[in-house]
Amino acid sequence: MAKVLDSKIPAGPVPEKWKEYKAHQRLVNPKNKLKLDVIVVGTGLAGASAAASLGEMGFNVINLCIQDSPRRAHSIAAQGGINAAKCYQNDGDSVYRLFYDTVKGGDYRAREANVYRLAEVSNNIIDQCVAQGVPFAREYGGMLANRSFGGAQVSRTFYAKGQTGQQLLLGAYSSLSAQVQAKKVKLYTRYEMEDVVIVDGRARGIIAKNLVTGKLERFSANAVVIATGGYGNTYFLSTNAMGCNCTAAVQCYRKGAVFANPSYVQIHPTCIPVHGDKQSKLTLMSESLRNDGRIWVPKNIEDAKKLQKGEIQAWDIPEENRDYYLERRYPAFGNLVPRDVASRAAKERCDKGFGVNNTGLAVFLDFSESINRLGLDAMKQRYGNLFDMYEEITDVYPGDFGKEINGVKYYKPMMIFPAVHYTMGGIWVDYELQTTIPGLFAIGECNFSDHGANRLGASALMQGLADGYFVLPYTIQNYLADQTIWGKVSTDLPEFAEAEKKVDAEMDRLLNIKGKRSVDSIHKELGHIMWEYVGMGRTAEGLKTGLKKMHELEQEFDKNLFVPGTKEGLNIELDKAIHLRDFFTMGQLVAFDALSRNESCGGHFREEYQTEEGEAKRDDENYFYVGCWEYKGKGNEPELIKEPLEYEAIKVQTRNYKN
Amino acid sequence: MAKNISFTIKFWRQNGPKDKGHFDTHEMHDIPDDTSFLEMLDILNEELINEGKEPFVFDHDCREGICGMCSLYINGTPHGRTERGATTCQLYMRRFNDGDVITVEPWRSAAFPVIKDCMVDRYAFDKIIQAGGYTTIRTGQAQDANAILIPKEDADEAMDCATCIGCGACVAACKNGSAMLFVSSKVSQLALLPQGRVEAARRVKNMIAKMDELGFGNCTNTRACEAVCPKNESIANIARLNREMIKAKMAD
């Protein structure tokens, strides 16, 4: 029988739920905190902020970091900013409006109570980070500066040049470092979680691999927190860092944690286009560029063809022959429409043949109008490092003078195309961020809860830090309150031995296949299948084909993989092989979910379900639920469990960014 | 349009900190010059694996120039470039010529022992931060962010200092293996802001003591660190660090 999911949403009006929860949750007294251990896996915004906060509260924290330092976590690459409902700009922002925009942006597929809480604590995050010394941009009066981001008509995004993620992560990392110094957090770098250990139905520890020695180690605790990010690298090419993987999450899924909304994969509209088959990853250009950049393709197909052949350049095309298609289709939001809308619109133009580079898979992001109005220096002030980065990669400096036509100066634009960026789906959690396994929590991108079917820009950082600083430290106490009675468990328990043995046997299996193909060659092939059949536009037929191809490729992986070296010592290929094994599970899960959801919403676009104008067509009557999946063994279709969604504070509407 | 180049790559192999280490040589053919340096190494590894050999180990992650993980000494320079800041992952093959010999080595510093091949252990940097590179602030107890007014110029300068990615190129380039540029960037960021001023003296003393304890050398103003820093950190930070240290000592 399928599990019944209890979301544990507190009673009462939506704006009061979190206050009520905090007033009544159980607490752990200071002496008892000293007796309780918590494992936090991951050191990104969510993991580092959680580990720092829990350590500071008095718990003993074991914190695992896959890289050599917590400062390398991929949160560091976030560029544009972090949202908060401060209304410092006096532009009508409020907690309710941030909540509303986030729910609407997520295509009404997020859990209302969680999103409201997120908006509510957003203001504390800014205060916390400023107190840490995060150098957010300031105005001349000394107050914090803000900018606008996609999906919102107010300026609520706080930023530190184009390196906001970096500065927020370094803030969390410094708080974490203080706790390491205070010996409240024990940090294990170059360690990776390989399995979660369940004792008497509760998560009581993990098996981790020391990536340098290759040895497996056992850690026990009173609770386990997974903060290991998303599964975007299933697609091979994505904006994620090379090390990003979903092994910890998939292992939890295999152990019985239900996985929610896997088909919600965000395709970010402003990435540097793919240029060759040797490419290892895609680079994002911050969405904040859309504040001053205008997106366009030629109006005339002949011009597009000439651009594709390299016969003319962007700056040869005069104003009247440019199609600023986002401004044309969505007058109210223009270039600031949410990411899913902007991505699909770019795909639509390129599918019709209007792409602007040699592959036909690119559109222009043009700063000419802003440079003419504000000057290049102002642009450099706002986006300097992004312009430099673009030049480094493509050899073109956006903002270099191109040509003057009819008295208008045109500058060299960027070329951009959508790419896999963020995964809204993740391990299912209740209001307390607890998974279906008691004692196992999931935070940040790793869980599913706050973004629905699409994430608005500058909201990932917000969720990571909200979960780590302001939500989990409260909710985990509600669980830990009675854990002093349960006491500590020994890592000598048979459950630990068994889990370790299984991980060890799995490494032997991968090493002993001794086939002919490298991990990367198979991973690239999986990525092609994902992009082709489970990518920006999906059909029932395509998804079935994709599933079949994935299944065949997984068999190829099991039969023909080659991993050099041994399991002793550092073996980067073996670690990648383990990740790839789990990307297969994840890829199929994304496809199953996409196939079951006969509607389009947010990052999930089924081509069969669209309006006449090509907009996503939701089906609230039949699919107004969180799609949760329970593992049923390798090769078997997982079982779908539904968590119905309820909205009290918001009226569910069709998303509209036109007026 | 990209053109293809061929070259010889000499790369450092070292099986653990106690191994003596040696260079291996490999011929690379027809590599598109819009390939990144690390993608070129991916191709190298693919070729090595196809020959049944173990891949060449190096640290890398974000490949966007921001995580600070990549750390290769290329043709005698950390990250392989000096004319403008860029990390190894943001180095493109168009910077090289057909027929070049490209030499790849690890960061060489006593404080950064080699783990394998070109992967080194930079945990010493974390220990320096743990010694005091933070403001002591409890979660949930901060005042409203705009209650601390900060002049824009100060915030901007603090941001420039905070941009340090902790990659360790400064240490690798320094003849003394000094970590002063790294330490001074963090100290400068916090010295420019009102937050955490109350613990400024403790911070600078503890961080410098830890730096010395971990075996990093002293600064003798050769400016090699500044020349190779992929984030253009300025040695003006080192002057500020010294001022902060003098202030701290005077307060004793």
PDB file of N, CA, C and O in Angstrom, chain A residues 53 56 67 69 71-72 86 88 127-128 130-131 133 138 142 144 161 163 166-167 173 181 190 242-243 275 280-281 391-393 469 518, chain B residues 39 46 59 61-64 67-68 81 84 90 92 94 120 126 130 135 139-140 144-146 148 150 160 162-166 189 195:
ATOM      1  N   SER A  53      24.201  27.274  12.280  1.00  0.00           N
ATOM      2  CA  SER A  53      23.137  27.601  13.234  1.00  0.00           C
ATOM      3  C   SER A  53      22.984  26.511  14.292  1.00  0.00           C
ATOM      4  O   SER A  53      22.854  26.807  15.474  1.00  0.00           O
ATOM      5  N   GLU A  56      25.862  26.584  16.730  1.00  0.00           N
ATOM      6  CA  GLU A  56      25.729  27.736  17.608  1.00  0.00           C
ATOM      7  C   GLU A  56      24.662  27.492  18.695  1.00  0.00           C
ATOM      8  O   GLU A  56      24.783  27.951  19.827  1.00  0.00           O
ATOM      9  N   GLN A  67      33.991  18.946  -1.546  1.00  0.00           N
ATOM     10  CA  GLN A  67      35.210  19.582  -2.057  1.00  0.00           C
ATOM     11  C   GLN A  67      36.260  19.718  -0.958  1.00  0.00           C
ATOM     12  O   GLN A  67      36.083  19.226   0.133  1.00  0.00           O
ATOM     13  N   SER A  69      37.018  22.490   0.440  1.00  0.00           N
ATOM     14  CA  SER A  69      36.609  23.524   1.387  1.00  0.00           C
ATOM     15  C   SER A  69      35.136  23.855   1.175  1.00  0.00           C
ATOM     16  O   SER A  69      34.665  23.848   0.042  1.00  0.00           O
ATOM     17  N   ARG A  71      33.889  26.580   1.030  1.00  0.00           N
ATOM     18  CA  ARG A  71      33.764  27.771   0.189  1.00  0.00           C
ATOM     19  C   ARG A  71      33.609  27.438  -1.298  1.00  0.00           C
ATOM     20  O   ARG A  71      33.368  28.327  -2.112  1.00  0.00           O
ATOM     21  N   ARG A  72      33.788  26.169  -1.681  1.00  0.00           N
ATOM     22  CA  ARG A  72      33.669  25.811  -3.106  1.00  0.00           C
ATOM     23  C   ARG A  72      32.262  25.368  -3.497  1.00  0.00           C
ATOM     24  O   ARG A  72      32.027  25.058  -4.663  1.00  0.00           O
ATOM     25  N   LYS A  86      11.669  43.539   1.837  1.00  0.00           N
ATOM     26  CA  LYS A  86      11.963  44.685   2.704  1.00  0.00           C
ATOM     27  C   LYS A  86      11.198  45.940   2.310  1.00  0.00           C
ATOM     28  O   LYS A  86      10.989  46.828   3.128  1.00  0.00           O
ATOM     29  N   TYR A  88      12.393  48.408   0.781  1.00  0.00           N
ATOM     30  CA  TYR A  88      13.265  49.587   0.956  1.00  0.00           C
ATOM     31  C   TYR A  88      13.093  50.574  -0.198  1.00  0.00           C
ATOM     32  O   TYR A  88      13.455  51.733  -0.091  1.00  0.00           O
ATOM     33  N   ASP A 127      19.117  40.834   7.040  1.00  0.00           N
ATOM     34  CA  ASP A 127      19.689  41.359   8.284  1.00  0.00           C
ATOM     35  C   ASP A 127      20.878  40.493   8.732  1.00  0.00           C
ATOM     36  O   ASP A 127      21.942  41.003   9.080  1.00  0.00           O
ATOM     37  N   GLN A 128      20.665  39.198   8.709  1.00  0.00           N
ATOM     38  CA  GLN A 128      21.694  38.255   9.136  1.00  0.00           C
ATOM     39  C   GLN A 128      22.972  38.411   8.297  1.00  0.00           C
ATOM     40  O   GLN A 128      24.075  38.496   8.829  1.00  0.00           O
ATOM     41  N   VAL A 130      23.938  40.953   6.360  1.00  0.00           N
ATOM     42  CA  VAL A 130      24.602  42.248   6.531  1.00  0.00           C
ATOM     43  C   VAL A 130      25.416  42.237   7.818  1.00  0.00           C
ATOM     44  O   VAL A 130      26.562  42.705   7.857  1.00  0.00           O
ATOM     45  N   ALA A 131      24.867  41.665   8.871  1.00  0.00           N
ATOM     46  CA  ALA A 131      25.593  41.609  10.145  1.00  0.00           C
ATOM     47  C   ALA A 131      26.867  40.769  10.023  1.00  0.00           C
ATOM     48  O   ALA A 131      27.850  41.008  10.718  1.00  0.00           O
ATOM     49  N   GLY A 133      28.749  40.857   7.540  1.00  0.00           N
ATOM     50  CA  GLY A 133      29.713  41.603   6.747  1.00  0.00           C
ATOM     51  C   GLY A 133      29.619  41.321   5.261  1.00  0.00           C
ATOM     52  O   GLY A 133      30.563  41.576   4.512  1.00  0.00           O
ATOM     53  N   ARG A 138      25.319  49.225  -2.190  1.00  0.00           N
ATOM     54  CA  ARG A 138      24.726  50.310  -1.395  1.00  0.00           C
ATOM     55  C   ARG A 138      24.448  51.521  -2.268  1.00  0.00           C
ATOM     56  O   ARG A 138      25.082  51.722  -3.291  1.00  0.00           O
ATOM     57  N   GLY A 142      24.079  55.349   1.855  1.00  0.00           N
ATOM     58  CA  GLY A 142      24.505  54.297   2.774  1.00  0.00           C
ATOM     59  C   GLY A 142      23.497  53.179   2.938  1.00  0.00           C
ATOM     60  O   GLY A 142      23.756  52.181   3.609  1.00  0.00           O
ATOM     61  N   LEU A 144      20.915  50.091   1.557  1.00  0.00           N
ATOM     62  CA  LEU A 144      21.089  48.989   0.617  1.00  0.00           C
ATOM     63  C   LEU A 144      20.423  49.291  -0.720  1.00  0.00           C
ATOM     64  O   LEU A 144      19.350  49.905  -0.761  1.00  0.00           O
ATOM     65  N   LYS A 161      27.447  42.967  -6.566  1.00  0.00           N
ATOM     66  CA  LYS A 161      27.884  42.899  -7.974  1.00  0.00           C
ATOM     67  C   LYS A 161      27.198  41.705  -8.648  1.00  0.00           C
ATOM     68  O   LYS A 161      26.035  41.455  -8.401  1.00  0.00           O
ATOM     69  N   GLN A 163      28.140  38.719  -8.000  1.00  0.00           N
ATOM     70  CA  GLN A 163      28.712  37.623  -7.217  1.00  0.00           C
ATOM     71  C   GLN A 163      27.960  37.416  -5.913  1.00  0.00           C
ATOM     72  O   GLN A 163      28.556  37.138  -4.878  1.00  0.00           O
ATOM     73  N   GLN A 166      28.354  34.061  -4.163  1.00  0.00           N
ATOM     74  CA  GLN A 166      29.683  33.971  -3.562  1.00  0.00           C
ATOM     75  C   GLN A 166      29.702  34.651  -2.191  1.00  0.00           C
ATOM     76  O   GLN A 166      30.147  34.080  -1.196  1.00  0.00           O
ATOM     77  N   GLN A 167      29.180  35.858  -2.145  1.00  0.00           N
ATOM     78  CA  GLN A 167      29.263  36.604  -0.894  1.00  0.00           C
ATOM     79  C   GLN A 167      28.371  36.002   0.184  1.00  0.00           C
ATOM     80  O   GLN A 167      28.746  35.964   1.351  1.00  0.00           O
ATOM     81  N   TYR A 173      29.829  30.476   5.278  1.00  0.00           N
ATOM     82  CA  TYR A 173      31.088  29.751   5.509  1.00  0.00           C
ATOM     83  C   TYR A 173      31.849  30.347   6.695  1.00  0.00           C
ATOM     84  O   TYR A 173      32.446  29.621   7.495  1.00  0.00           O
ATOM     85  N   GLN A 181      35.848  26.369  14.757  1.00  0.00           N
ATOM     86  CA  GLN A 181      36.828  26.834  15.735  1.00  0.00           C
ATOM     87  C   GLN A 181      36.325  26.565  17.164  1.00  0.00           C
ATOM     88  O   GLN A 181      37.091  26.160  18.031  1.00  0.00           O
ATOM     89  N   ARG A 190      36.384  16.713   1.538  1.00  0.00           N
ATOM     90  CA  ARG A 190      36.623  15.617   0.578  1.00  0.00           C
ATOM     91  C   ARG A 190      36.008  14.309   1.096  1.00  0.00           C
ATOM     92  O   ARG A 190      36.648  13.260   1.102  1.00  0.00           O
ATOM     93  N   MET A 242      30.870  20.767 -11.952  1.00  0.00           N
ATOM     94  CA  MET A 242      31.132  19.390 -12.357  1.00  0.00           C
ATOM     95  C   MET A 242      30.851  18.387 -11.233  1.00  0.00           C
ATOM     96  O   MET A 242      30.456  17.258 -11.485  1.00  0.00           O
ATOM     97  N   GLY A 243      31.071  18.809 -10.009  1.00  0.00           N
ATOM     98  CA  GLY A 243      30.921  17.877  -8.892  1.00  0.00           C
ATOM     99  C   GLY A 243      29.484  17.682  -8.442  1.00  0.00           C
ATOM    100  O   GLY A 243      29.196  16.779  -7.659  1.00  0.00           O
ATOM    101  N   HIS A 275      28.809  25.327 -28.061  1.00  0.00           N
ATOM    102  CA  HIS A 275      29.576  25.612 -29.272  1.00  0.00           C
ATOM    103  C   HIS A 275      30.248  24.391 -29.884  1.00  0.00           C
ATOM    104  O   HIS A 275      30.706  24.421 -31.006  1.00  0.00           O
ATOM    105  N   SER A 280      32.109  20.809 -21.711  1.00  0.00           N
ATOM    106  CA  SER A 280      31.885  20.052 -20.482  1.00  0.00           C
ATOM    107  C   SER A 280      30.741  20.604 -19.663  1.00  0.00           C
ATOM    108  O   SER A 280      30.161  19.920 -18.846  1.00  0.00           O
ATOM    109  N   LYS A 281      30.468  21.878 -19.838  1.00  0.00           N
ATOM    110  CA  LYS A 281      29.375  22.462 -19.072  1.00  0.00           C
ATOM    111  C   LYS A 281      28.933  23.762 -19.735  1.00  0.00           C
ATOM    112  O   LYS A 281      29.584  24.242 -20.658  1.00  0.00           O
ATOM    113  N   GLU A 391      33.361  37.688 -22.468  1.00  0.00           N
ATOM    114  CA  GLU A 391      34.454  37.882 -23.426  1.00  0.00           C
ATOM    115  C   GLU A 391      35.469  36.738 -23.324  1.00  0.00           C
ATOM    116  O   GLU A 391      35.954  36.237 -24.337  1.00  0.00           O
ATOM    117  N   GLU A 392      35.765  36.335 -22.079  1.00  0.00           N
ATOM    118  CA  GLU A 392      36.746  35.279 -21.876  1.00  0.00           C
ATOM    119  C   GLU A 392      36.327  34.006 -22.608  1.00  0.00           C
ATOM    120  O   GLU A 392      37.129  33.325 -23.234  1.00  0.00           O
ATOM    121  N   ILE A 393      35.049  33.712 -22.538  1.00  0.00           N
ATOM    122  CA  ILE A 393      34.558  32.459 -23.106  1.00  0.00           C
ATOM    123  C   ILE A 393      34.374  32.551 -24.616  1.00  0.00           C
ATOM    124  O   ILE A 393      34.696  31.621 -25.347  1.00  0.00           O
ATOM    125  N   TYR A 469      19.144  28.822   8.087  1.00  0.00           N
ATOM    126  CA  TYR A 469      19.228  29.722   9.241  1.00  0.00           C
ATOM    127  C   TYR A 469      17.936  29.756  10.059  1.00  0.00           C
ATOM    128  O   TYR A 469      17.968  29.862  11.272  1.00  0.00           O
ATOM    129  N   SER A 518      34.256   4.899 -21.100  1.00  0.00           N
ATOM    130  CA  SER A 518      34.509   5.759 -19.943  1.00  0.00           C
ATOM    131  C   SER A 518      33.187   6.265 -19.370  1.00  0.00           C
ATOM    132  O   SER A 518      32.159   6.272 -20.052  1.00  0.00           O
TER     133      SER A 518
ATOM    134  N   GLU B  39      38.601  21.553 -20.368  1.00  0.00           N
ATOM    135  CA  GLU B  39      37.980  20.631 -21.346  1.00  0.00           C
ATOM    136  C   GLU B  39      39.060  19.911 -22.149  1.00  0.00           C
ATOM    137  O   GLU B  39      38.910  18.730 -22.482  1.00  0.00           O
ATOM    138  N   GLU B  46      40.214  11.335 -21.320  1.00  0.00           N
ATOM    139  CA  GLU B  46      39.465  10.380 -22.134  1.00  0.00           C
ATOM    140  C   GLU B  46      40.460   9.516 -22.923  1.00  0.00           C
ATOM    141  O   GLU B  46      40.304   8.293 -23.005  1.00  0.00           O
ATOM    142  N   ASP B  59      42.185  19.445  -9.447  1.00  0.00           N
ATOM    143  CA  ASP B  59      40.983  19.973  -8.822  1.00  0.00           C
ATOM    144  C   ASP B  59      40.253  20.915  -9.784  1.00  0.00           C
ATOM    145  O   ASP B  59      40.884  21.737 -10.452  1.00  0.00           O
ATOM    146  N   ASP B  61      35.867  22.532 -10.407  1.00  0.00           N
ATOM    147  CA  ASP B  61      34.458  22.321 -10.092  1.00  0.00           C
ATOM    148  C   ASP B  61      33.527  23.221 -10.895  1.00  0.00           C
ATOM    149  O   ASP B  61      32.919  22.757 -11.844  1.00  0.00           O
ATOM    150  N   CYS B  62      33.450  24.511 -10.556  1.00  0.00           N
ATOM    151  CA  CYS B  62      32.375  25.305 -11.164  1.00  0.00           C
ATOM    152  C   CYS B  62      32.611  25.584 -12.645  1.00  0.00           C
ATOM    153  O   CYS B  62      31.695  25.727 -13.416  1.00  0.00           O
ATOM    154  N   ARG B  63      33.869  25.690 -13.023  1.00  0.00           N
ATOM    155  CA  ARG B  63      34.253  26.027 -14.396  1.00  0.00           C
ATOM    156  C   ARG B  63      33.654  27.353 -14.858  1.00  0.00           C
ATOM    157  O   ARG B  63      33.369  27.544 -16.045  1.00  0.00           O
ATOM    158  N   GLU B  64      33.402  28.231 -13.907  1.00  0.00           N
ATOM    159  CA  GLU B  64      32.925  29.572 -14.233  1.00  0.00           C
ATOM    160  C   GLU B  64      33.837  30.623 -13.613  1.00  0.00           C
ATOM    161  O   GLU B  64      33.493  31.803 -13.576  1.00  0.00           O
ATOM    162  N   CYS B  67      34.569  29.414  -8.110  1.00  0.00           N
ATOM    163  CA  CYS B  67      34.641  28.565  -6.905  1.00  0.00           C
ATOM    164  C   CYS B  67      36.051  28.500  -6.341  1.00  0.00           C
ATOM    165  O   CYS B  67      36.245  28.191  -5.169  1.00  0.00           O
ATOM    166  N   GLY B  68      37.055  28.786  -7.184  1.00  0.00           N
ATOM    167  CA  GLY B  68      38.431  28.790  -6.686  1.00  0.00           C
ATOM    168  C   GLY B  68      39.044  27.409  -6.566  1.00  0.00           C
ATOM    169  O   GLY B  68      40.123  27.240  -6.020  1.00  0.00           O
ATOM    170  N   ARG B  81      47.908  32.632 -16.800  1.00  0.00           N
ATOM    171  CA  ARG B  81      47.795  33.944 -17.459  1.00  0.00           C
ATOM    172  C   ARG B  81      48.145  35.045 -16.489  1.00  0.00           C
ATOM    173  O   ARG B  81      47.926  34.923 -15.299  1.00  0.00           O
ATOM    174  N   ARG B  84      45.333  39.625 -17.499  1.00  0.00           N
ATOM    175  CA  ARG B  84      44.132  40.011 -16.783  1.00  0.00           C
ATOM    176  C   ARG B  84      43.634  38.800 -16.003  1.00  0.00           C
ATOM    177  O   ARG B  84      43.790  37.686 -16.447  1.00  0.00           O
ATOM    178  N   GLN B  90      38.842  29.334 -16.813  1.00  0.00           N
ATOM    179  CA  GLN B  90      38.441  30.369 -17.766  1.00  0.00           C
ATOM    180  C   GLN B  90      39.577  30.706 -18.740  1.00  0.00           C
ATOM    181  O   GLN B  90      39.599  31.774 -19.351  1.00  0.00           O
ATOM    182  N   TYR B  92      41.243  29.728 -22.217  1.00  0.00           N
ATOM    183  CA  TYR B  92      40.816  29.041 -23.441  1.00  0.00           C
ATOM    184  C   TYR B  92      42.008  28.733 -24.342  1.00  0.00           C
ATOM    185  O   TYR B  92      43.012  29.441 -24.315  1.00  0.00           O
ATOM    186  N   ARG B  94      42.598  29.237 -27.222  1.00  0.00           N
ATOM    187  CA  ARG B  94      42.995  30.251 -28.204  1.00  0.00           C
ATOM    188  C   ARG B  94      44.202  31.051 -27.717  1.00  0.00           C
ATOM    189  O   ARG B  94      44.822  31.775 -28.482  1.00  0.00           O
ATOM    190  N   VAL B 120      46.134  19.485  -4.773  1.00  0.00           N
ATOM    191  CA  VAL B 120      46.852  19.771  -3.520  1.00  0.00           C
ATOM    192  C   VAL B 120      45.847  20.025  -2.384  1.00  0.00           C
ATOM    193  O   VAL B 120      44.672  20.280  -2.631  1.00  0.00           O
ATOM    194  N   ASP B 126      41.430  27.290   5.135  1.00  0.00           N
ATOM    195  CA  ASP B 126      40.245  27.214   5.996  1.00  0.00           C
ATOM    196  C   ASP B 126      40.630  27.415   7.457  1.00  0.00           C
ATOM    197  O   ASP B 126      39.912  28.052   8.214  1.00  0.00           O
ATOM    198  N   GLN B 130      39.118  29.987  10.052  1.00  0.00           N
ATOM    199  CA  GLN B 130      38.564  29.512  11.335  1.00  0.00           C
ATOM    200  C   GLN B 130      39.182  30.245  12.518  1.00  0.00           C
ATOM    201  O   GLN B 130      38.560  30.385  13.573  1.00  0.00           O
ATOM    202  N   THR B 135      32.766  37.692  11.519  1.00  0.00           N
ATOM    203  CA  THR B 135      32.196  38.482  12.613  1.00  0.00           C
ATOM    204  C   THR B 135      31.388  37.504  13.453  1.00  0.00           C
ATOM    205  O   THR B 135      30.721  36.625  12.914  1.00  0.00           O
ATOM    206  N   THR B 139      22.691  33.511  14.824  1.00  0.00           N
ATOM    207  CA  THR B 139      21.575  33.462  13.884  1.00  0.00           C
ATOM    208  C   THR B 139      20.318  34.029  14.520  1.00  0.00           C
ATOM    209  O   THR B 139      19.977  33.677  15.650  1.00  0.00           O
ATOM    210  N   GLY B 140      19.656  34.919  13.773  1.00  0.00           N
ATOM    211  CA  GLY B 140      18.355  35.402  14.218  1.00  0.00           C
ATOM    212  C   GLY B 140      18.408  36.620  15.114  1.00  0.00           C
ATOM    213  O   GLY B 140      17.381  37.102  15.559  1.00  0.00           O
ATOM    214  N   ASP B 144      17.938  45.416  11.894  1.00  0.00           N
ATOM    215  CA  ASP B 144      17.539  45.680  10.506  1.00  0.00           C
ATOM    216  C   ASP B 144      18.764  46.094   9.679  1.00  0.00           C
ATOM    217  O   ASP B 144      19.586  46.898  10.134  1.00  0.00           O
ATOM    218  N   ALA B 145      18.846  45.550   8.497  1.00  0.00           N
ATOM    219  CA  ALA B 145      20.039  45.737   7.668  1.00  0.00           C
ATOM    220  C   ALA B 145      20.344  47.212   7.417  1.00  0.00           C
ATOM    221  O   ALA B 145      21.508  47.619   7.390  1.00  0.00           O
ATOM    222  N   ASN B 146      19.313  48.021   7.243  1.00  0.00           N
ATOM    223  CA  ASN B 146      19.562  49.440   6.966  1.00  0.00           C
ATOM    224  C   ASN B 146      19.849  50.244   8.237  1.00  0.00           C
ATOM    225  O   ASN B 146      20.064  51.450   8.169  1.00  0.00           O
ATOM    226  N   ILE B 148      22.483  49.736   9.777  1.00  0.00           N
ATOM    227  CA  ILE B 148      23.926  49.967   9.643  1.00  0.00           C
ATOM    228  C   ILE B 148      24.134  50.685   8.312  1.00  0.00           C
ATOM    229  O   ILE B 148      24.091  50.055   7.264  1.00  0.00           O
ATOM    230  N   ILE B 150      26.311  52.298   5.490  1.00  0.00           N
ATOM    231  CA  ILE B 150      27.699  52.140   5.040  1.00  0.00           C
ATOM    232  C   ILE B 150      27.893  52.981   3.783  1.00  0.00           C
ATOM    233  O   ILE B 150      27.121  52.833   2.824  1.00  0.00           O
ATOM    234  N   ASP B 160      35.349  44.539  -3.323  1.00  0.00           N
ATOM    235  CA  ASP B 160      36.542  44.187  -4.100  1.00  0.00           C
ATOM    236  C   ASP B 160      37.449  43.253  -3.292  1.00  0.00           C
ATOM    237  O   ASP B 160      38.018  42.303  -3.829  1.00  0.00           O
ATOM    238  N   ALA B 162      36.452  41.313  -0.840  1.00  0.00           N
ATOM    239  CA  ALA B 162      35.732  40.071  -0.570  1.00  0.00           C
ATOM    240  C   ALA B 162      35.702  39.156  -1.782  1.00  0.00           C
ATOM    241  O   ALA B 162      35.303  37.997  -1.691  1.00  0.00           O
ATOM    242  N   THR B 163      36.118  39.680  -2.928  1.00  0.00           N
ATOM    243  CA  THR B 163      36.061  38.919  -4.180  1.00  0.00           C
ATOM    244  C   THR B 163      37.070  37.771  -4.220  1.00  0.00           C
ATOM    245  O   THR B 163      36.959  36.869  -5.047  1.00  0.00           O
ATOM    246  N   CYS B 164      38.055  37.786  -3.328  1.00  0.00           N
ATOM    247  CA  CYS B 164      39.063  36.715  -3.268  1.00  0.00           C
ATOM    248  C   CYS B 164      38.374  35.348  -3.250  1.00  0.00           C
ATOM    249  O   CYS B 164      37.451  35.129  -2.485  1.00  0.00           O
ATOM    250  N   ILE B 165      38.842  34.439  -4.114  1.00  0.00           N
ATOM    251  CA  ILE B 165      38.213  33.117  -4.205  1.00  0.00           C
ATOM    252  C   ILE B 165      39.002  32.035  -3.465  1.00  0.00           C
ATOM    253  O   ILE B 165      38.658  30.862  -3.532  1.00  0.00           O
ATOM    254  N   GLY B 166      40.061  32.432  -2.787  1.00  0.00           N
ATOM    255  CA  GLY B 166      40.795  31.453  -1.972  1.00  0.00           C
ATOM    256  C   GLY B 166      41.405  30.325  -2.777  1.00  0.00           C
ATOM    257  O   GLY B 166      41.479  29.187  -2.313  1.00  0.00           O
ATOM    258  N   GLN B 189      38.341  43.370   3.965  1.00  0.00           N
ATOM    259  CA  GLN B 189      36.885  43.408   3.792  1.00  0.00           C
ATOM    260  C   GLN B 189      36.226  43.793   5.108  1.00  0.00           C
ATOM    261  O   GLN B 189      35.393  44.700   5.170  1.00  0.00           O
ATOM    262  N   GLN B 195      30.645  46.424  10.716  1.00  0.00           N
ATOM    263  CA  GLN B 195      30.327  45.174  11.396  1.00  0.00           C
ATOM    264  C   GLN B 195      31.611  44.499  11.879  1.00  0.00           C
ATOM    265  O   GLN B 195      32.578  44.422  11.141  1.00  0.00           O
TER     266      GLN B 195
END
